[in-house]
Short mmCIF file of N, CA and C in Angstrom, two decimals:
data_model
loop_
_atom_site.label_atom_id
_atom_site.label_comp_id
_atom_site.label_asym_id
_atom_site.label_seq_id
_atom_site.Cartn_x
_atom_site.Cartn_y
_atom_site.Cartn_z
N UNK A 1 44.95 -3.35 5.39
CA UNK A 1 46.34 -3.00 5.18
C UNK A 1 46.62 -2.84 3.69
N UNK A 2 46.00 -3.75 2.90
CA UNK A 2 46.20 -3.69 1.46
C UNK A 2 45.65 -2.38 0.90
N UNK A 3 44.49 -1.95 1.39
CA UNK A 3 43.88 -0.71 0.92
C UNK A 3 44.73 0.50 1.29
N UNK A 4 45.31 0.50 2.48
CA UNK A 4 46.17 1.60 2.89
C UNK A 4 47.41 1.67 2.01
N UNK A 5 47.99 0.51 1.70
CA UNK A 5 49.16 0.47 0.83
C UNK A 5 48.83 0.99 -0.56
N UNK A 6 47.68 0.56 -1.10
CA UNK A 6 47.26 1.05 -2.41
C UNK A 6 47.01 2.56 -2.39
N UNK A 7 46.41 3.06 -1.32
CA UNK A 7 46.15 4.49 -1.21
C UNK A 7 47.46 5.28 -1.18
N UNK A 8 48.46 4.76 -0.48
CA UNK A 8 49.75 5.44 -0.43
C UNK A 8 50.41 5.46 -1.80
N UNK A 9 50.38 4.33 -2.51
CA UNK A 9 50.97 4.26 -3.85
C UNK A 9 50.26 5.22 -4.80
N UNK A 10 48.93 5.23 -4.76
CA UNK A 10 48.16 6.14 -5.63
C UNK A 10 48.47 7.59 -5.30
N UNK A 11 48.56 7.92 -4.01
CA UNK A 11 48.88 9.30 -3.61
C UNK A 11 50.26 9.71 -4.11
N UNK A 12 51.23 8.82 -4.03
CA UNK A 12 52.58 9.14 -4.51
C UNK A 12 52.58 9.35 -6.01
N UNK A 13 51.90 8.46 -6.75
CA UNK A 13 51.85 8.61 -8.20
C UNK A 13 51.13 9.88 -8.62
N UNK A 14 50.01 10.18 -7.97
CA UNK A 14 49.29 11.41 -8.30
C UNK A 14 50.12 12.64 -7.96
N UNK A 15 50.81 12.61 -6.84
CA UNK A 15 51.64 13.75 -6.46
C UNK A 15 52.76 13.95 -7.47
N UNK A 16 53.36 12.87 -7.94
CA UNK A 16 54.43 13.00 -8.93
C UNK A 16 53.87 13.54 -10.25
N UNK A 17 52.72 13.00 -10.68
CA UNK A 17 52.12 13.45 -11.94
C UNK A 17 51.70 14.91 -11.87
N UNK A 18 51.04 15.29 -10.79
CA UNK A 18 50.62 16.68 -10.65
C UNK A 18 51.81 17.60 -10.42
N UNK A 19 52.88 17.10 -9.86
CA UNK A 19 54.10 17.90 -9.73
C UNK A 19 54.68 18.24 -11.08
N UNK A 20 54.68 17.27 -12.01
CA UNK A 20 55.14 17.55 -13.37
C UNK A 20 54.24 18.57 -14.04
N UNK A 21 52.93 18.40 -13.90
CA UNK A 21 52.00 19.37 -14.49
C UNK A 21 52.19 20.75 -13.89
N UNK A 22 52.39 20.81 -12.60
CA UNK A 22 52.58 22.08 -11.89
C UNK A 22 53.79 22.82 -12.45
N UNK A 23 54.88 22.11 -12.63
CA UNK A 23 56.09 22.78 -13.12
C UNK A 23 56.00 23.08 -14.62
N UNK A 24 55.33 22.23 -15.41
CA UNK A 24 55.22 22.46 -16.85
C UNK A 24 54.22 23.56 -17.18
N UNK A 25 53.04 23.52 -16.60
CA UNK A 25 51.99 24.47 -16.97
C UNK A 25 52.30 25.88 -16.50
N UNK A 26 52.71 26.02 -15.26
CA UNK A 26 52.90 27.35 -14.71
C UNK A 26 54.36 27.80 -14.72
N UNK A 27 55.25 26.92 -15.06
CA UNK A 27 56.66 27.29 -15.11
C UNK A 27 57.22 27.70 -13.77
N UNK A 28 56.65 27.16 -12.71
CA UNK A 28 57.13 27.50 -11.37
C UNK A 28 58.14 26.45 -10.94
N UNK A 29 59.32 26.91 -10.62
CA UNK A 29 60.36 26.01 -10.14
C UNK A 29 60.91 26.58 -8.84
N UNK A 30 60.79 25.84 -7.80
CA UNK A 30 61.30 26.29 -6.51
C UNK A 30 62.78 25.96 -6.41
N UNK A 31 63.51 26.87 -5.82
CA UNK A 31 64.95 26.69 -5.65
C UNK A 31 65.26 26.59 -4.16
N UNK A 32 66.14 25.67 -3.83
CA UNK A 32 66.63 25.57 -2.47
C UNK A 32 68.15 25.60 -2.56
N UNK A 33 68.70 26.70 -2.09
CA UNK A 33 70.14 26.89 -2.27
C UNK A 33 70.40 27.18 -3.74
N UNK A 34 71.29 26.40 -4.36
CA UNK A 34 71.58 26.56 -5.78
C UNK A 34 70.90 25.49 -6.62
N UNK A 35 70.15 24.60 -6.00
CA UNK A 35 69.53 23.51 -6.73
C UNK A 35 68.05 23.77 -6.96
N UNK A 36 67.60 23.38 -8.17
CA UNK A 36 66.18 23.46 -8.48
C UNK A 36 65.52 22.19 -7.95
N UNK A 37 64.40 22.34 -7.28
CA UNK A 37 63.71 21.19 -6.72
C UNK A 37 63.05 20.38 -7.82
N UNK A 38 62.87 19.10 -7.57
CA UNK A 38 62.23 18.22 -8.55
C UNK A 38 60.74 18.55 -8.64
N UNK A 39 60.07 18.06 -9.71
CA UNK A 39 58.62 18.30 -9.81
C UNK A 39 57.84 17.76 -8.61
N UNK A 40 58.29 16.64 -8.08
CA UNK A 40 57.63 16.07 -6.90
C UNK A 40 57.74 17.03 -5.72
N UNK A 41 58.91 17.58 -5.52
CA UNK A 41 59.12 18.52 -4.41
C UNK A 41 58.39 19.83 -4.64
N UNK A 42 58.31 20.28 -5.93
CA UNK A 42 57.53 21.48 -6.25
C UNK A 42 56.08 21.31 -5.85
N UNK A 43 55.50 20.20 -6.27
CA UNK A 43 54.08 19.98 -5.98
C UNK A 43 53.87 19.74 -4.49
N UNK A 44 54.80 19.05 -3.85
CA UNK A 44 54.67 18.81 -2.41
C UNK A 44 54.69 20.14 -1.65
N UNK A 45 55.56 21.06 -2.06
CA UNK A 45 55.62 22.36 -1.39
C UNK A 45 54.34 23.15 -1.63
N UNK A 46 53.84 23.15 -2.87
CA UNK A 46 52.59 23.86 -3.16
C UNK A 46 51.42 23.22 -2.40
N UNK A 47 51.42 21.90 -2.30
CA UNK A 47 50.37 21.21 -1.55
C UNK A 47 50.45 21.55 -0.07
N UNK A 48 51.65 21.63 0.46
CA UNK A 48 51.82 21.97 1.88
C UNK A 48 51.28 23.37 2.16
N UNK A 49 51.55 24.31 1.25
CA UNK A 49 51.01 25.66 1.42
C UNK A 49 49.49 25.63 1.38
N UNK A 50 48.93 24.84 0.44
CA UNK A 50 47.48 24.71 0.36
C UNK A 50 46.89 24.10 1.62
N UNK A 51 47.55 23.09 2.16
CA UNK A 51 47.07 22.45 3.39
C UNK A 51 47.09 23.43 4.55
N UNK A 52 48.13 24.25 4.62
CA UNK A 52 48.20 25.25 5.69
C UNK A 52 47.03 26.22 5.58
N UNK A 53 46.73 26.67 4.35
CA UNK A 53 45.59 27.57 4.16
C UNK A 53 44.27 26.90 4.53
N UNK A 54 44.12 25.64 4.19
CA UNK A 54 42.89 24.91 4.54
C UNK A 54 42.76 24.79 6.05
N UNK A 55 43.85 24.48 6.74
CA UNK A 55 43.82 24.35 8.20
C UNK A 55 43.45 25.68 8.84
N UNK A 56 44.02 26.77 8.33
CA UNK A 56 43.67 28.09 8.86
C UNK A 56 42.19 28.38 8.65
N UNK A 57 41.68 28.04 7.46
CA UNK A 57 40.26 28.25 7.18
C UNK A 57 39.37 27.43 8.09
N UNK A 58 39.75 26.18 8.34
CA UNK A 58 38.95 25.32 9.22
C UNK A 58 38.96 25.86 10.65
N UNK A 59 40.11 26.32 11.10
CA UNK A 59 40.20 26.88 12.46
C UNK A 59 39.31 28.10 12.59
N UNK A 60 39.36 28.98 11.59
CA UNK A 60 38.52 30.18 11.64
C UNK A 60 37.05 29.80 11.60
N UNK A 61 36.68 28.87 10.71
CA UNK A 61 35.27 28.48 10.60
C UNK A 61 34.79 27.82 11.88
N UNK A 62 35.59 26.90 12.44
CA UNK A 62 35.17 26.22 13.66
C UNK A 62 35.13 27.17 14.85
N UNK A 63 36.06 28.11 14.90
CA UNK A 63 36.04 29.03 16.04
C UNK A 63 34.82 29.93 15.95
N UNK A 64 34.46 30.36 14.74
CA UNK A 64 33.25 31.17 14.58
C UNK A 64 32.01 30.33 14.89
N UNK A 65 31.96 29.10 14.35
CA UNK A 65 30.83 28.22 14.63
C UNK A 65 30.79 27.86 16.11
N UNK A 66 31.95 27.61 16.70
CA UNK A 66 32.00 27.28 18.13
C UNK A 66 31.50 28.43 18.99
N UNK A 67 31.88 29.64 18.63
CA UNK A 67 31.40 30.80 19.40
C UNK A 67 29.89 30.95 19.27
N UNK A 68 29.36 30.75 18.06
CA UNK A 68 27.91 30.83 17.88
C UNK A 68 27.19 29.70 18.61
N UNK A 69 27.77 28.50 18.59
CA UNK A 69 27.15 27.36 19.27
C UNK A 69 27.16 27.58 20.79
N UNK A 70 28.26 28.06 21.32
CA UNK A 70 28.32 28.32 22.77
C UNK A 70 27.31 29.39 23.16
N UNK A 71 27.18 30.43 22.33
CA UNK A 71 26.20 31.48 22.62
C UNK A 71 24.78 30.93 22.57
N UNK A 72 24.49 30.06 21.60
CA UNK A 72 23.15 29.48 21.49
C UNK A 72 22.86 28.58 22.69
N UNK A 73 23.82 27.74 23.08
CA UNK A 73 23.62 26.86 24.23
C UNK A 73 23.45 27.67 25.51
N UNK A 74 24.22 28.74 25.66
CA UNK A 74 24.09 29.59 26.85
C UNK A 74 22.73 30.27 26.88
N UNK A 75 22.25 30.70 25.72
CA UNK A 75 20.92 31.32 25.65
C UNK A 75 19.82 30.35 26.01
N UNK A 76 19.89 29.13 25.48
CA UNK A 76 18.88 28.12 25.79
C UNK A 76 18.94 27.75 27.27
N UNK A 77 20.14 27.61 27.81
CA UNK A 77 20.28 27.29 29.24
C UNK A 77 19.72 28.41 30.10
N UNK A 78 19.95 29.66 29.71
CA UNK A 78 19.41 30.78 30.49
C UNK A 78 17.89 30.79 30.45
N UNK A 79 17.32 30.53 29.28
CA UNK A 79 15.85 30.46 29.19
C UNK A 79 15.30 29.30 30.00
N UNK A 80 15.99 28.16 29.98
CA UNK A 80 15.55 27.01 30.75
C UNK A 80 15.61 27.30 32.25
N UNK A 81 16.70 27.87 32.70
CA UNK A 81 16.83 28.20 34.12
C UNK A 81 15.79 29.23 34.54
N UNK A 82 15.57 30.23 33.70
CA UNK A 82 14.56 31.25 34.01
C UNK A 82 13.16 30.63 34.05
N UNK A 83 12.89 29.72 33.12
CA UNK A 83 11.58 29.07 33.10
C UNK A 83 11.36 28.18 34.30
N UNK A 84 12.39 27.39 34.66
CA UNK A 84 12.26 26.52 35.83
C UNK A 84 12.15 27.35 37.10
N UNK A 85 12.90 28.44 37.19
CA UNK A 85 12.85 29.28 38.38
C UNK A 85 11.48 29.94 38.52
N UNK A 86 10.85 30.24 37.41
CA UNK A 86 9.55 30.91 37.46
C UNK A 86 8.42 29.93 37.72
N UNK A 87 8.48 28.79 37.05
CA UNK A 87 7.34 27.87 37.08
C UNK A 87 7.58 26.62 37.92
N UNK A 88 8.56 26.62 38.85
CA UNK A 88 8.84 25.39 39.58
C UNK A 88 7.67 24.91 40.42
N UNK A 89 6.83 25.76 41.00
CA UNK A 89 5.70 25.19 41.75
C UNK A 89 4.73 24.44 40.85
N UNK A 90 4.47 25.00 39.67
CA UNK A 90 3.56 24.32 38.73
C UNK A 90 4.16 23.02 38.23
N UNK A 91 5.47 23.03 37.98
CA UNK A 91 6.13 21.81 37.54
C UNK A 91 6.12 20.74 38.63
N UNK A 92 6.27 21.14 39.88
CA UNK A 92 6.23 20.20 40.99
C UNK A 92 4.85 19.57 41.13
N UNK A 93 3.80 20.39 41.02
CA UNK A 93 2.43 19.87 41.10
C UNK A 93 2.15 18.96 39.92
N UNK A 94 2.58 19.34 38.72
CA UNK A 94 2.36 18.50 37.54
C UNK A 94 3.08 17.17 37.68
N UNK A 95 4.29 17.16 38.22
CA UNK A 95 5.03 15.91 38.43
C UNK A 95 4.32 15.03 39.46
N UNK A 96 3.82 15.63 40.53
CA UNK A 96 3.10 14.86 41.55
C UNK A 96 1.83 14.25 40.97
N UNK A 97 1.08 15.03 40.19
CA UNK A 97 -0.14 14.51 39.56
C UNK A 97 0.20 13.39 38.60
N UNK A 98 1.25 13.55 37.83
CA UNK A 98 1.64 12.52 36.87
C UNK A 98 2.05 11.24 37.60
N UNK A 99 2.79 11.35 38.71
CA UNK A 99 3.20 10.17 39.46
C UNK A 99 2.01 9.45 40.07
N UNK A 100 1.00 10.19 40.51
CA UNK A 100 -0.17 9.58 41.14
C UNK A 100 -1.08 8.94 40.10
N UNK A 101 -1.28 9.59 38.98
CA UNK A 101 -2.28 9.15 38.01
C UNK A 101 -1.75 8.26 36.90
N UNK A 102 -0.47 8.03 36.82
CA UNK A 102 0.05 7.21 35.72
C UNK A 102 -0.41 5.77 35.89
N UNK A 103 -0.58 5.11 34.77
CA UNK A 103 -1.02 3.71 34.81
C UNK A 103 0.20 2.83 35.03
N UNK A 104 0.02 1.88 35.93
CA UNK A 104 1.12 0.98 36.24
C UNK A 104 0.99 -0.26 35.37
N UNK A 105 2.09 -0.64 34.78
CA UNK A 105 2.10 -1.82 33.92
C UNK A 105 2.28 -3.06 34.79
N UNK A 106 1.57 -4.13 34.45
CA UNK A 106 1.74 -5.36 35.24
C UNK A 106 3.13 -5.96 34.99
N UNK A 107 3.69 -6.48 36.05
CA UNK A 107 5.01 -7.10 35.97
C UNK A 107 4.87 -8.49 35.35
N UNK A 108 5.65 -8.77 34.35
CA UNK A 108 5.64 -10.11 33.75
C UNK A 108 6.93 -10.82 34.15
N UNK A 109 6.78 -12.07 34.55
CA UNK A 109 7.95 -12.81 35.03
C UNK A 109 8.52 -13.69 33.98
#
């Protein structure tokens, strides 16, 4: 709980400090109605826009990766099904031989 509280305080202080830098360096002042927003609100708005862009990027990246992953899994499953369908008699004989010839471990009580 203490760490979460410290993280919140640090985030607020950094947001306020970077808000001042944001408004001083770039001279960007957001207006809402007839009032100019404070440096904290300026930086918060710019951060919110950045977060939206990051979320959009993550969605695009994951959807592309997800589509590729689904295609890869479907391809592997198709090859597996085709292989099992083709070689099932050999696999059945191999399983029977393995079950008959495997060494049995002694039971310890």
